Tab-separated table of C-alpha atoms (C1' of nucleotides) in Angstrom:
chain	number	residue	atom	x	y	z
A	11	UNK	CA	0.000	0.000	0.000
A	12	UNK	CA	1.390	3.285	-0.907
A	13	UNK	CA	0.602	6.910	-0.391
A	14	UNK	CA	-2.287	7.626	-2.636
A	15	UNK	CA	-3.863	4.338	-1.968
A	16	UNK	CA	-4.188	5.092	1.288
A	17	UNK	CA	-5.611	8.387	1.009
A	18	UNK	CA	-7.964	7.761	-1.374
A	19	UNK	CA	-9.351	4.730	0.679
A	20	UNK	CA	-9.708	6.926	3.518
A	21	UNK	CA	-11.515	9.274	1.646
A	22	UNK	CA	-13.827	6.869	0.103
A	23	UNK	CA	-15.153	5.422	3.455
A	24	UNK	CA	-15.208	8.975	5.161
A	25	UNK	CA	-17.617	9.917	2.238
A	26	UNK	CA	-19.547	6.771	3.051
A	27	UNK	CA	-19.731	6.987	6.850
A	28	UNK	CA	-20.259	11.078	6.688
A	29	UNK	CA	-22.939	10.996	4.167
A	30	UNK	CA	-24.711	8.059	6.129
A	31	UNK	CA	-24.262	9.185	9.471
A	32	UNK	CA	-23.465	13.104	9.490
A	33	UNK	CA	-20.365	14.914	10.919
A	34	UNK	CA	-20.947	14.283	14.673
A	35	UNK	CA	-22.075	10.645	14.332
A	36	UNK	CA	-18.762	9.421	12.923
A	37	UNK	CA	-15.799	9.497	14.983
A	38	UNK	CA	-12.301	9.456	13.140
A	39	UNK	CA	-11.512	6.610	14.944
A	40	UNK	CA	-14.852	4.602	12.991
A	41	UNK	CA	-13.195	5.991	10.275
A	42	UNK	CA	-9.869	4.901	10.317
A	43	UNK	CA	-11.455	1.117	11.240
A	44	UNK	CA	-13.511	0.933	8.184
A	45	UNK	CA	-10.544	2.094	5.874
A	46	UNK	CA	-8.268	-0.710	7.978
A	47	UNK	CA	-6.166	2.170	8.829
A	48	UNK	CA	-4.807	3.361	11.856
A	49	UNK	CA	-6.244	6.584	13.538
A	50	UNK	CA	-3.145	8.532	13.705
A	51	UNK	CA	-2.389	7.379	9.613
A	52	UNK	CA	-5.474	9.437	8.543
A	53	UNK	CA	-3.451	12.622	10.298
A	54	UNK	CA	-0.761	12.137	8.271
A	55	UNK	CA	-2.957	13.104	4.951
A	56	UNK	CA	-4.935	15.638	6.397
A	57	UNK	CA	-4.407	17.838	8.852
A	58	UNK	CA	-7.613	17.143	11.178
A	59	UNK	CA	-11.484	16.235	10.788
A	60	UNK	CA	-12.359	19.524	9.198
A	61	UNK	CA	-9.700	19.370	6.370
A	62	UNK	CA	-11.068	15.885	5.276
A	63	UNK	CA	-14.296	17.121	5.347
A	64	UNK	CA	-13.674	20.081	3.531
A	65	UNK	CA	-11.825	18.642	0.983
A	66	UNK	CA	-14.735	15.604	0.622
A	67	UNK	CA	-16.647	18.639	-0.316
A	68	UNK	CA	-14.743	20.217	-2.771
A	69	UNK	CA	-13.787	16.591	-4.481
A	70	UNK	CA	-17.715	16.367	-5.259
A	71	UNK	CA	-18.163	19.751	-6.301
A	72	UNK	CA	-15.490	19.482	-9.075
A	73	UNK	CA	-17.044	16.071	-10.283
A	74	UNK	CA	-20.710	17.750	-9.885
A	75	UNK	CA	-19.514	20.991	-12.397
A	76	UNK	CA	-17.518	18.687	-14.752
A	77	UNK	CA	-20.679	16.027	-15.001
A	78	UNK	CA	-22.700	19.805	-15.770
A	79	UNK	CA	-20.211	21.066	-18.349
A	80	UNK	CA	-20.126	17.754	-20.333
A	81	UNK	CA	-21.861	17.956	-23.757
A	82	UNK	CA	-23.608	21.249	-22.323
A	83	UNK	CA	-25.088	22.707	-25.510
A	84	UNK	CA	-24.279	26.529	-25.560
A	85	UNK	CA	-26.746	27.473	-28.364
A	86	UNK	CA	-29.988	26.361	-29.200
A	87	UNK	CA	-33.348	27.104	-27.516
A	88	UNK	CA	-33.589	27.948	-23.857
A	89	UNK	CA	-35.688	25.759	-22.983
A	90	UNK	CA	-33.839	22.522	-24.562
A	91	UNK	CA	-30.318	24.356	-22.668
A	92	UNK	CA	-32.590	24.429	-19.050
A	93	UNK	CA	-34.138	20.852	-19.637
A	94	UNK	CA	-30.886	19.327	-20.529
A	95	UNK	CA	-28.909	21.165	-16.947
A	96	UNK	CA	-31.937	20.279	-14.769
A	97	UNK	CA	-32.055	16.558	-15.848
A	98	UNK	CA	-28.373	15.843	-16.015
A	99	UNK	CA	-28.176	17.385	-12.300
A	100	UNK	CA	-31.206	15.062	-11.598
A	101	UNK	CA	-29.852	11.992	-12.834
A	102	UNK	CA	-26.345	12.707	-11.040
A	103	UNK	CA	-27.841	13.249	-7.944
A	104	UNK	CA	-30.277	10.058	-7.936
A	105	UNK	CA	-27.580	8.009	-9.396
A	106	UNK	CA	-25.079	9.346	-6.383
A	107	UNK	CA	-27.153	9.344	-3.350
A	108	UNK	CA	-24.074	9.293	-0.932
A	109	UNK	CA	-22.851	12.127	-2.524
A	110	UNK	CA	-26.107	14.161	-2.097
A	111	UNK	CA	-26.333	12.979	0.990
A	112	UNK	CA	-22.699	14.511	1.919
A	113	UNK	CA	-23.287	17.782	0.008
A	114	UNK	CA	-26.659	18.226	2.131
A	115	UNK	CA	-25.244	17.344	5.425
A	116	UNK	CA	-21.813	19.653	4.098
A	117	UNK	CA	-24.106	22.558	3.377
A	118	UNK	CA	-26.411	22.362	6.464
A	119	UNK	CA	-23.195	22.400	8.779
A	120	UNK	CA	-21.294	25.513	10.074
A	121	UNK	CA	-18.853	24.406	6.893
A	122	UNK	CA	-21.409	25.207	4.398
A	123	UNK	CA	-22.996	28.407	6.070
A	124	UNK	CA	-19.901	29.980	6.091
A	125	UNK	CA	-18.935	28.877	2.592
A	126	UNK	CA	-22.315	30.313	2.115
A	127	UNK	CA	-21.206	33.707	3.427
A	128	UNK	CA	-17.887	33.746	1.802
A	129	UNK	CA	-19.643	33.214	-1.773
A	130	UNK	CA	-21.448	36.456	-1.425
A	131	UNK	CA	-20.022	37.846	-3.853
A	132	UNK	CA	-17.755	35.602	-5.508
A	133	UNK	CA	-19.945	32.935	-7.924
A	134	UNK	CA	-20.461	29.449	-6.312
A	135	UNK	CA	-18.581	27.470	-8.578
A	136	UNK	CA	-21.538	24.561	-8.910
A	137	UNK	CA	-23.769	27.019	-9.933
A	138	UNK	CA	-22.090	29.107	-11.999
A	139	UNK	CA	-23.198	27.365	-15.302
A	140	UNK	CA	-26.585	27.710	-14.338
A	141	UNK	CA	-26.353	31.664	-13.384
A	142	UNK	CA	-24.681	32.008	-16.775
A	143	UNK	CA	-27.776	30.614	-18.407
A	144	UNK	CA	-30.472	32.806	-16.214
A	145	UNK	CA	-28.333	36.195	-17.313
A	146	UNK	CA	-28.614	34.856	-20.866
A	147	UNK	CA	-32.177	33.928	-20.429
A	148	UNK	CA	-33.226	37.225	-18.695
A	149	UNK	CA	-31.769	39.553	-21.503
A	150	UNK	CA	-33.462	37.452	-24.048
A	151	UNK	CA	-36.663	38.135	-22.004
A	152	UNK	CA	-37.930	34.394	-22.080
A	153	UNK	CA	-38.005	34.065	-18.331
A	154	UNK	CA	-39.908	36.374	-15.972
A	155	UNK	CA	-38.903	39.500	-14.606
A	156	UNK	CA	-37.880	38.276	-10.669
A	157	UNK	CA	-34.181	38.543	-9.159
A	158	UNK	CA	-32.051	35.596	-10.764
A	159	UNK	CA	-31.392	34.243	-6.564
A	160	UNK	CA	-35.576	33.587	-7.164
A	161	UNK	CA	-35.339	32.013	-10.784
A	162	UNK	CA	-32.750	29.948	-9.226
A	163	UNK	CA	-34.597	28.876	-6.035
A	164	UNK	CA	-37.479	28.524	-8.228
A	165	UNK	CA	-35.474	25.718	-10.176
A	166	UNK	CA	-32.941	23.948	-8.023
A	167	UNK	CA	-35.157	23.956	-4.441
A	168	UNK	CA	-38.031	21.533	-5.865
A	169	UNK	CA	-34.806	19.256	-7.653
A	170	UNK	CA	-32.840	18.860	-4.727
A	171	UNK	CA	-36.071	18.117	-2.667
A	172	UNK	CA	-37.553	15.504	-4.793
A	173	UNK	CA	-34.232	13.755	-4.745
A	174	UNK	CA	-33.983	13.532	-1.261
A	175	UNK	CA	-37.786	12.250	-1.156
A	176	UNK	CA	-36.373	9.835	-3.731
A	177	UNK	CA	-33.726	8.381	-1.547
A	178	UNK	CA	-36.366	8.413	1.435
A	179	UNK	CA	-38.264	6.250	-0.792
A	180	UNK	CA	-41.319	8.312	-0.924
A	181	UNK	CA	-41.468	8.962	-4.716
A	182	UNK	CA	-39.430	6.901	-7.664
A	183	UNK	CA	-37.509	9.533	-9.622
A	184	UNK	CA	-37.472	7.818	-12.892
A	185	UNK	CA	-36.788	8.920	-16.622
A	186	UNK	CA	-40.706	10.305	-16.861
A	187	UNK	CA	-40.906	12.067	-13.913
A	188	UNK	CA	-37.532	13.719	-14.002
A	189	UNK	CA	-38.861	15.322	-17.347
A	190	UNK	CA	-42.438	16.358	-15.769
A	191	UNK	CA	-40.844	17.519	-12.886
A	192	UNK	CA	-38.357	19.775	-14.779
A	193	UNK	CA	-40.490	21.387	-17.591
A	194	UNK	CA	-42.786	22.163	-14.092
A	195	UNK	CA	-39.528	24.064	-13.467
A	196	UNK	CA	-39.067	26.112	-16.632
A	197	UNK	CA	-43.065	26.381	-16.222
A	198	UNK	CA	-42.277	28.254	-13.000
A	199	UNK	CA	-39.746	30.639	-14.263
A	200	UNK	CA	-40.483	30.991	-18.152
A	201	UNK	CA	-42.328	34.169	-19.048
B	17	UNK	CA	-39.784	33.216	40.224
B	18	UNK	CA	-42.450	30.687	39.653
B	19	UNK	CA	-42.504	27.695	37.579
B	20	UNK	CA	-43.795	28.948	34.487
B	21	UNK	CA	-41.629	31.783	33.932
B	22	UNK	CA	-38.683	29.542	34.327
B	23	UNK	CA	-39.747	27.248	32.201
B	24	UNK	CA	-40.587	29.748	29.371
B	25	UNK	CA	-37.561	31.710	29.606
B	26	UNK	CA	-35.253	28.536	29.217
B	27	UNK	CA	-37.429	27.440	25.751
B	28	UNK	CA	-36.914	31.320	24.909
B	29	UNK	CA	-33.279	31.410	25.394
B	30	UNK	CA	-32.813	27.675	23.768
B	31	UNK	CA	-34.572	28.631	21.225
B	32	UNK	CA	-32.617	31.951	19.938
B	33	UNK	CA	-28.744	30.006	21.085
B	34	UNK	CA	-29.611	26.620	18.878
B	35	UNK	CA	-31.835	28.812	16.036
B	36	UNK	CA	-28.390	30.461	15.770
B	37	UNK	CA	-25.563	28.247	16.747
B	38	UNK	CA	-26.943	24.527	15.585
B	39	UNK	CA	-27.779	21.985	17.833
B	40	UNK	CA	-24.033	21.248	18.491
B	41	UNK	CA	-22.937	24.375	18.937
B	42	UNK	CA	-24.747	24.791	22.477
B	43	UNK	CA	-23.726	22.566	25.462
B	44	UNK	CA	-27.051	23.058	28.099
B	45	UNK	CA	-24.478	25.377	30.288
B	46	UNK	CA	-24.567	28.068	27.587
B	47	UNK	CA	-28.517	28.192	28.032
B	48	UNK	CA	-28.135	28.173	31.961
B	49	UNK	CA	-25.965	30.958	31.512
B	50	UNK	CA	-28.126	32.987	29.791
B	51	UNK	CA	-31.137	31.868	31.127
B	52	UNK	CA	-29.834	33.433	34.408
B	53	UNK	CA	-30.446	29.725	35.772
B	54	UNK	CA	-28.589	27.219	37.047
B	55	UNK	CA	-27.735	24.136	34.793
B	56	UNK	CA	-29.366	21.774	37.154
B	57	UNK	CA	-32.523	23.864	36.330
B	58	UNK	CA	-33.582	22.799	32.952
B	59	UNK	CA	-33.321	19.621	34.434
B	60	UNK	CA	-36.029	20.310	36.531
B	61	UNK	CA	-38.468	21.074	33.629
B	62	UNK	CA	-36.897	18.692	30.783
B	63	UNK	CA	-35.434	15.102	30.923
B	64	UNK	CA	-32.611	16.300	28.942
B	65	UNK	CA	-31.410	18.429	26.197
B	66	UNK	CA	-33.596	15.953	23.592
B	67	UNK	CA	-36.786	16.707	24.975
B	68	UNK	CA	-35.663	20.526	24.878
B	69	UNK	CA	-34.852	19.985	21.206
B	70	UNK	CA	-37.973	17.686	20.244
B	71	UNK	CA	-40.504	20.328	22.550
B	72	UNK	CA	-39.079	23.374	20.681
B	73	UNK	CA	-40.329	21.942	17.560
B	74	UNK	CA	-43.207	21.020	18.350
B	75	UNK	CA	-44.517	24.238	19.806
B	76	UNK	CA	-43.274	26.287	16.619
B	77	UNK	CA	-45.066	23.886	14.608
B	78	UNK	CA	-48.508	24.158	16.452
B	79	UNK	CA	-47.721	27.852	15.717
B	80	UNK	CA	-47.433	27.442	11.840
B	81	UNK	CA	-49.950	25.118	11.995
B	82	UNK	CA	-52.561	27.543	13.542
B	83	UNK	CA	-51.401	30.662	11.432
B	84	UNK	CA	-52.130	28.658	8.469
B	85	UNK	CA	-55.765	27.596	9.278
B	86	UNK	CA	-56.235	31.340	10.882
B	87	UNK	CA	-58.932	32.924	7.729
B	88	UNK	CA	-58.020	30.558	5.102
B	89	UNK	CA	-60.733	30.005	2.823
B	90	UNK	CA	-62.213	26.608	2.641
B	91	UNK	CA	-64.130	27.774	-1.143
B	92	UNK	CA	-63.368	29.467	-3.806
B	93	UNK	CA	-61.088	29.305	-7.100
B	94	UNK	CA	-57.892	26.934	-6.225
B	95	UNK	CA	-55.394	29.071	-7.484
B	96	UNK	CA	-56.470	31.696	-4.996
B	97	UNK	CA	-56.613	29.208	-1.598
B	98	UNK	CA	-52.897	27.978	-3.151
B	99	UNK	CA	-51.790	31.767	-3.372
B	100	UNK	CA	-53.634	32.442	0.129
B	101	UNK	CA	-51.443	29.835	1.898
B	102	UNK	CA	-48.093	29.931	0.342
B	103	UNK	CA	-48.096	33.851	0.797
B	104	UNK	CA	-48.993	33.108	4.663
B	105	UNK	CA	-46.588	30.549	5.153
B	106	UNK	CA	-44.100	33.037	3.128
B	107	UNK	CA	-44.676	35.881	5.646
B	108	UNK	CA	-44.636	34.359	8.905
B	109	UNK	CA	-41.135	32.605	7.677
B	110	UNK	CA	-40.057	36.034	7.160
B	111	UNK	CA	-40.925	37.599	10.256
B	112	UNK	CA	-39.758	34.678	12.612
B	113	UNK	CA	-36.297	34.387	11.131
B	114	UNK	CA	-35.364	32.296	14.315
B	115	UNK	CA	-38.335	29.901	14.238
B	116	UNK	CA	-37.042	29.512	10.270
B	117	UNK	CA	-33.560	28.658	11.331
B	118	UNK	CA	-34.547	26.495	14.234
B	119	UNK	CA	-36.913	23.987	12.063
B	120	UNK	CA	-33.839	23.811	9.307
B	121	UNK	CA	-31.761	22.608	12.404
B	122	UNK	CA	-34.425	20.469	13.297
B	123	UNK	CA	-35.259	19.188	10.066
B	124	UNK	CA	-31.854	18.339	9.106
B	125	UNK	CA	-30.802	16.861	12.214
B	126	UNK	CA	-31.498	13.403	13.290
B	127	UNK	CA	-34.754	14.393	15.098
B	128	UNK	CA	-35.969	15.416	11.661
B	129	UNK	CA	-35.107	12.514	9.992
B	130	UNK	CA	-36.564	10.036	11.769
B	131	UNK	CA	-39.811	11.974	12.380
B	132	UNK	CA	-40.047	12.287	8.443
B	133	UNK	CA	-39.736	8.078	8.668
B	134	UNK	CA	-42.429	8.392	11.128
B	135	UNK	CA	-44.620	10.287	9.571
B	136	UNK	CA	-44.296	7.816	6.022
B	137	UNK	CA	-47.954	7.125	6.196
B	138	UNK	CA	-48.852	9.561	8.713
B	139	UNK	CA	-49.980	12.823	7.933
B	140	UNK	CA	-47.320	15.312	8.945
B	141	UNK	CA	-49.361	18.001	10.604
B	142	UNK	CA	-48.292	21.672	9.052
B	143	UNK	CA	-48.698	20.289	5.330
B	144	UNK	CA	-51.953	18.832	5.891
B	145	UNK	CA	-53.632	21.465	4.920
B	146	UNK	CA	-51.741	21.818	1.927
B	147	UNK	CA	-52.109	18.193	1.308
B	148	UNK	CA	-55.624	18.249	1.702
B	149	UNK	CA	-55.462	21.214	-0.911
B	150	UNK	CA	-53.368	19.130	-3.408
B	151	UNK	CA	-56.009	16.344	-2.991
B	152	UNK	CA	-58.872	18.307	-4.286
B	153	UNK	CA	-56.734	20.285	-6.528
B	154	UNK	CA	-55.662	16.997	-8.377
B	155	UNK	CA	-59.559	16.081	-7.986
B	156	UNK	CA	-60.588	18.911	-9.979
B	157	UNK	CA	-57.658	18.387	-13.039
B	158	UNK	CA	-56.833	22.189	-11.869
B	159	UNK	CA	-53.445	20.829	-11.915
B	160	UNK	CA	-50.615	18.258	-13.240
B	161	UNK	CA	-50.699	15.141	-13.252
B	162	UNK	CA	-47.816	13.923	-11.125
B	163	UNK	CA	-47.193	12.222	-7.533
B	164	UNK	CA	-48.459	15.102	-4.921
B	165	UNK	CA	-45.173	14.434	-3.085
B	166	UNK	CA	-43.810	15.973	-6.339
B	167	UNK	CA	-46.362	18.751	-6.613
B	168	UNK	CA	-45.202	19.719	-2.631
B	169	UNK	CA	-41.724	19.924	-3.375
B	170	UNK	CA	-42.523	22.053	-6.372
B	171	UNK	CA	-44.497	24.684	-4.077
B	172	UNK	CA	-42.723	24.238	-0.754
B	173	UNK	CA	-38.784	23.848	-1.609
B	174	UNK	CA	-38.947	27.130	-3.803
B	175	UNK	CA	-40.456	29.293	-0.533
B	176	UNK	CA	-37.879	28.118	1.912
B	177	UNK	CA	-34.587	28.280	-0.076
B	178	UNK	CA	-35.819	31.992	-0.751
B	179	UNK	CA	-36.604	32.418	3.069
B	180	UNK	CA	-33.345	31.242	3.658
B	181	UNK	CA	-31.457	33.873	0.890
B	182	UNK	CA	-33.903	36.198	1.983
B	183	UNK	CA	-32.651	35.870	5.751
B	184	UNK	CA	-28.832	36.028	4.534
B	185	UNK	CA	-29.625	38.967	3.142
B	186	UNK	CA	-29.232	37.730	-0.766
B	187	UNK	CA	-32.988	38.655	-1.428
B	188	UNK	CA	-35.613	41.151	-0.062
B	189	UNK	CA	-38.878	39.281	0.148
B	190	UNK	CA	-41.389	42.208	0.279
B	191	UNK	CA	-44.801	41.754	-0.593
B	192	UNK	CA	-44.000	41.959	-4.843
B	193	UNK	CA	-41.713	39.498	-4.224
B	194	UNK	CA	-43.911	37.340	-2.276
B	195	UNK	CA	-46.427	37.687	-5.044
B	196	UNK	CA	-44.168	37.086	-8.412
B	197	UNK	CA	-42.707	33.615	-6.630
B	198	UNK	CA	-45.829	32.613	-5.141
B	199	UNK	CA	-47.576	32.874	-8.491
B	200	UNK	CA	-44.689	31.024	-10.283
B	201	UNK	CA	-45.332	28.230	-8.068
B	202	UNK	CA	-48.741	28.016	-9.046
B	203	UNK	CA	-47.165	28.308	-12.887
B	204	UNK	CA	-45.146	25.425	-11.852
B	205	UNK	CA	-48.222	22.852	-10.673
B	206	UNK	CA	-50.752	24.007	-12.579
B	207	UNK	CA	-52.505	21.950	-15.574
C	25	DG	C1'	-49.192	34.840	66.783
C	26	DC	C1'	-44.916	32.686	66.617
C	27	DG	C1'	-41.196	29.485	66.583
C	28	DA	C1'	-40.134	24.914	64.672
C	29	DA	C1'	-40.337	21.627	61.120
C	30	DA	C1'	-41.037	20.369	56.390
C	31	DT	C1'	-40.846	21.306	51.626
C	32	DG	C1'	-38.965	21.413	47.154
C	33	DA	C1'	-37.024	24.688	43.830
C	34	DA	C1'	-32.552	25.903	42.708
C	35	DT	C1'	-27.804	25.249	42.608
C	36	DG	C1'	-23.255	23.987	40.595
C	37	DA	C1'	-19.358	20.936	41.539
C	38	DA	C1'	-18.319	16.400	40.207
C	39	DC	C1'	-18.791	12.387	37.234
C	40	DG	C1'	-18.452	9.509	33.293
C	41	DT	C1'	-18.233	9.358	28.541
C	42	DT	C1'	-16.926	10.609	24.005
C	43	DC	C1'	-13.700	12.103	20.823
C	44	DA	C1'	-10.091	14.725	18.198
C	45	DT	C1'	-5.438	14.907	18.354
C	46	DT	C1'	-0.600	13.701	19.668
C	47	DC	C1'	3.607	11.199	19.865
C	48	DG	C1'	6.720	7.414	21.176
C	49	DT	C1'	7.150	2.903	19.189
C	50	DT	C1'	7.030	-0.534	15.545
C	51	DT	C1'	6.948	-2.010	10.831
C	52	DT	C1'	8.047	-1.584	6.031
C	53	DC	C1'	10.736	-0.325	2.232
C	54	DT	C1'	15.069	0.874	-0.159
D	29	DA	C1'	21.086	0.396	8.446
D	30	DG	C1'	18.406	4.340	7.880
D	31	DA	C1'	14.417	6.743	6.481
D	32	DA	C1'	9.627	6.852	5.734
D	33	DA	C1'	5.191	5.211	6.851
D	34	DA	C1'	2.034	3.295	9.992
D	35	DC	C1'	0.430	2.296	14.318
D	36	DG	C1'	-2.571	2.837	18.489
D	37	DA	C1'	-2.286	3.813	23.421
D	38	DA	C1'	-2.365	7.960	25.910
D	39	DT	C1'	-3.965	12.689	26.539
D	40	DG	C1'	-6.861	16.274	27.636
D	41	DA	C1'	-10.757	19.057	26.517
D	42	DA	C1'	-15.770	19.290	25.994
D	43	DC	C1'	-20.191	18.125	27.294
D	44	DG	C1'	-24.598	15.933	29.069
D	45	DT	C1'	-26.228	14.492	33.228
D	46	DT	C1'	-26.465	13.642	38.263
D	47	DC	C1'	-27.078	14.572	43.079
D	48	DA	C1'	-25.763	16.267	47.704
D	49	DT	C1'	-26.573	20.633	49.553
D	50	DT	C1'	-28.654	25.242	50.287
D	51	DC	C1'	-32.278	28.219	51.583
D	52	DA	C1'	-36.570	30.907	50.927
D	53	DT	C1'	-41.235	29.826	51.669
D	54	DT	C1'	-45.025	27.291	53.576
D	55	DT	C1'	-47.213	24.416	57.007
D	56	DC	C1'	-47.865	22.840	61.571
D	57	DG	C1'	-48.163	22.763	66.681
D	58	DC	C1'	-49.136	25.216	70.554
DNA sequence: GCGAAATGAATGAACGTTCATTCGTTTTCT
DNA sequence: AGAAAACGAATGAACGTTCATTCATTTCGC
């Protein structure tokens, strides 16, 4: 076992244990057992609890705005451009329910909030694609005439709460409601 | 000092501390202290800081619960009942930033979990009456066809992420506000 | 009416547990 | 052998909860 092995399994079972149990119900000490590690090993690739956990965080966003960017179409009709964002951030979330798990337990801790308050002004980098697509959308005048933070609560809130619904087991997110459920979206905000 | 003051004060205090610093962020000796009580104290009128938590909850959401019924009109055309109760819930959210921040603790904590898995096939209380709206909205084709669990997250999930921007001062929710994203809800559900 | 006894609300020091972090030792690799 | 990596027992801080003690108020006996 060498040095990225090791780090990389630690970080795979943190993920799993975090997203499953939340912050404060995993001790590092459950993590190092899962990832047959010892406790002080997991110190000597990050420098405490909160650095893994931070950097958990920011591993998932990267993969969440790469999976966004790829095959994005930049032209076309603004509705087919919203459609095609909404479902693909759907179907990543449904198909990665430990990692939405992680990113809502991430963003309802201290971590988040203050990440929160930091991105005030600065873009959120998940969401950047989709704020470039509401400025488009708004000068074009094919979406209504509210702030963009409203457009975008109007779109993202009801997707991130039907997938957690999904993972509860109260609703089955499949291929035809994914596409109901999103055209209710650009129903919301479309002029 | 009597019993009742005591008693009310400590629920006061606990409430504004873990509205504000999470449920983890306040040991019980941080609401003694500002209680002007001694730790021992809430011990006298709660088993332990659970029951504090759980009680807290419940007596906001009696609150919401009763604010919603308060003049809501059992007739009429749908689309005005839907815009009657989202604007109500949309207000009090607003002016009881605390209460807000409390039940996204509670909701996202444990507590919340598990009372979501025990509520499955229970009704939960505060969205009764909007489930009992859905029902007769879905009755009357007034709007989509798709799961009602789907139709809530497309009305609810939009009003609290923009309570919650609204409270970090991202947004202004005044009453245009209330009435452009409100309506856009209805846009979102409606046939 | 008045002193003595009983009450129980309030207190906060002490306890036991949990947990992140450290560091001296052991193992592995070159 | 020497360096790097890994180990895990030990440490100490934080926190929920307990309980022996205090004392203002009420009740009782005369």
């Amino acid at each position: 076992m060498q040095c990225l092995d090791k780090r990389t399994e630690i970080m795979t079972v943190a993920m799993e244990l975090l997203a499953e149990n939340g912050f404060h119900g995993v001790p590092m000490s459950m993590i190092a057992a899962k990832a047959n590690v010892a406790v002080g090993t997991i110190y000597l690739y990050f420098a405490g609890k909160d650095e893994l956990i931070t950097e958990l965080f920011q591993e998932v966003e990267k993969e969440i705005v790469a999976t966004l960017r790829e095959g994005f179409p930049t032209e076309g009709p603004m509705r087919e451009r919203f459609l095609y964002l909404t479902g693909k951030i759907l179907r990543f979330l449904v198909d990665n329910p430990l990692k939405f798990r992680y990113i809502e337990q991430f963003m309802n801790s201290p971590y988040g909030i203050s990440m929160r308050r930091d991105r005030l002004l600065g873009k959120t980098v998940p969401n950047g694609i989709f704020m470039a697509l509401f400025e488009e959308a708004i000068a074009d005048h094919v979406v209504k005439d509210i702030p963009i933070i409203a457009l975008f609560s109007l779109t993202i809130a009801p997707l991130i709460f039907l997938v957690r619904d999904h993972i509860l087991g109260f609703v089955t997110l499949d291929e035809a409601l994914i596409r109901q459920t999103t055209e209710a979206c650009w129903d919301a905000i479309k002029r």
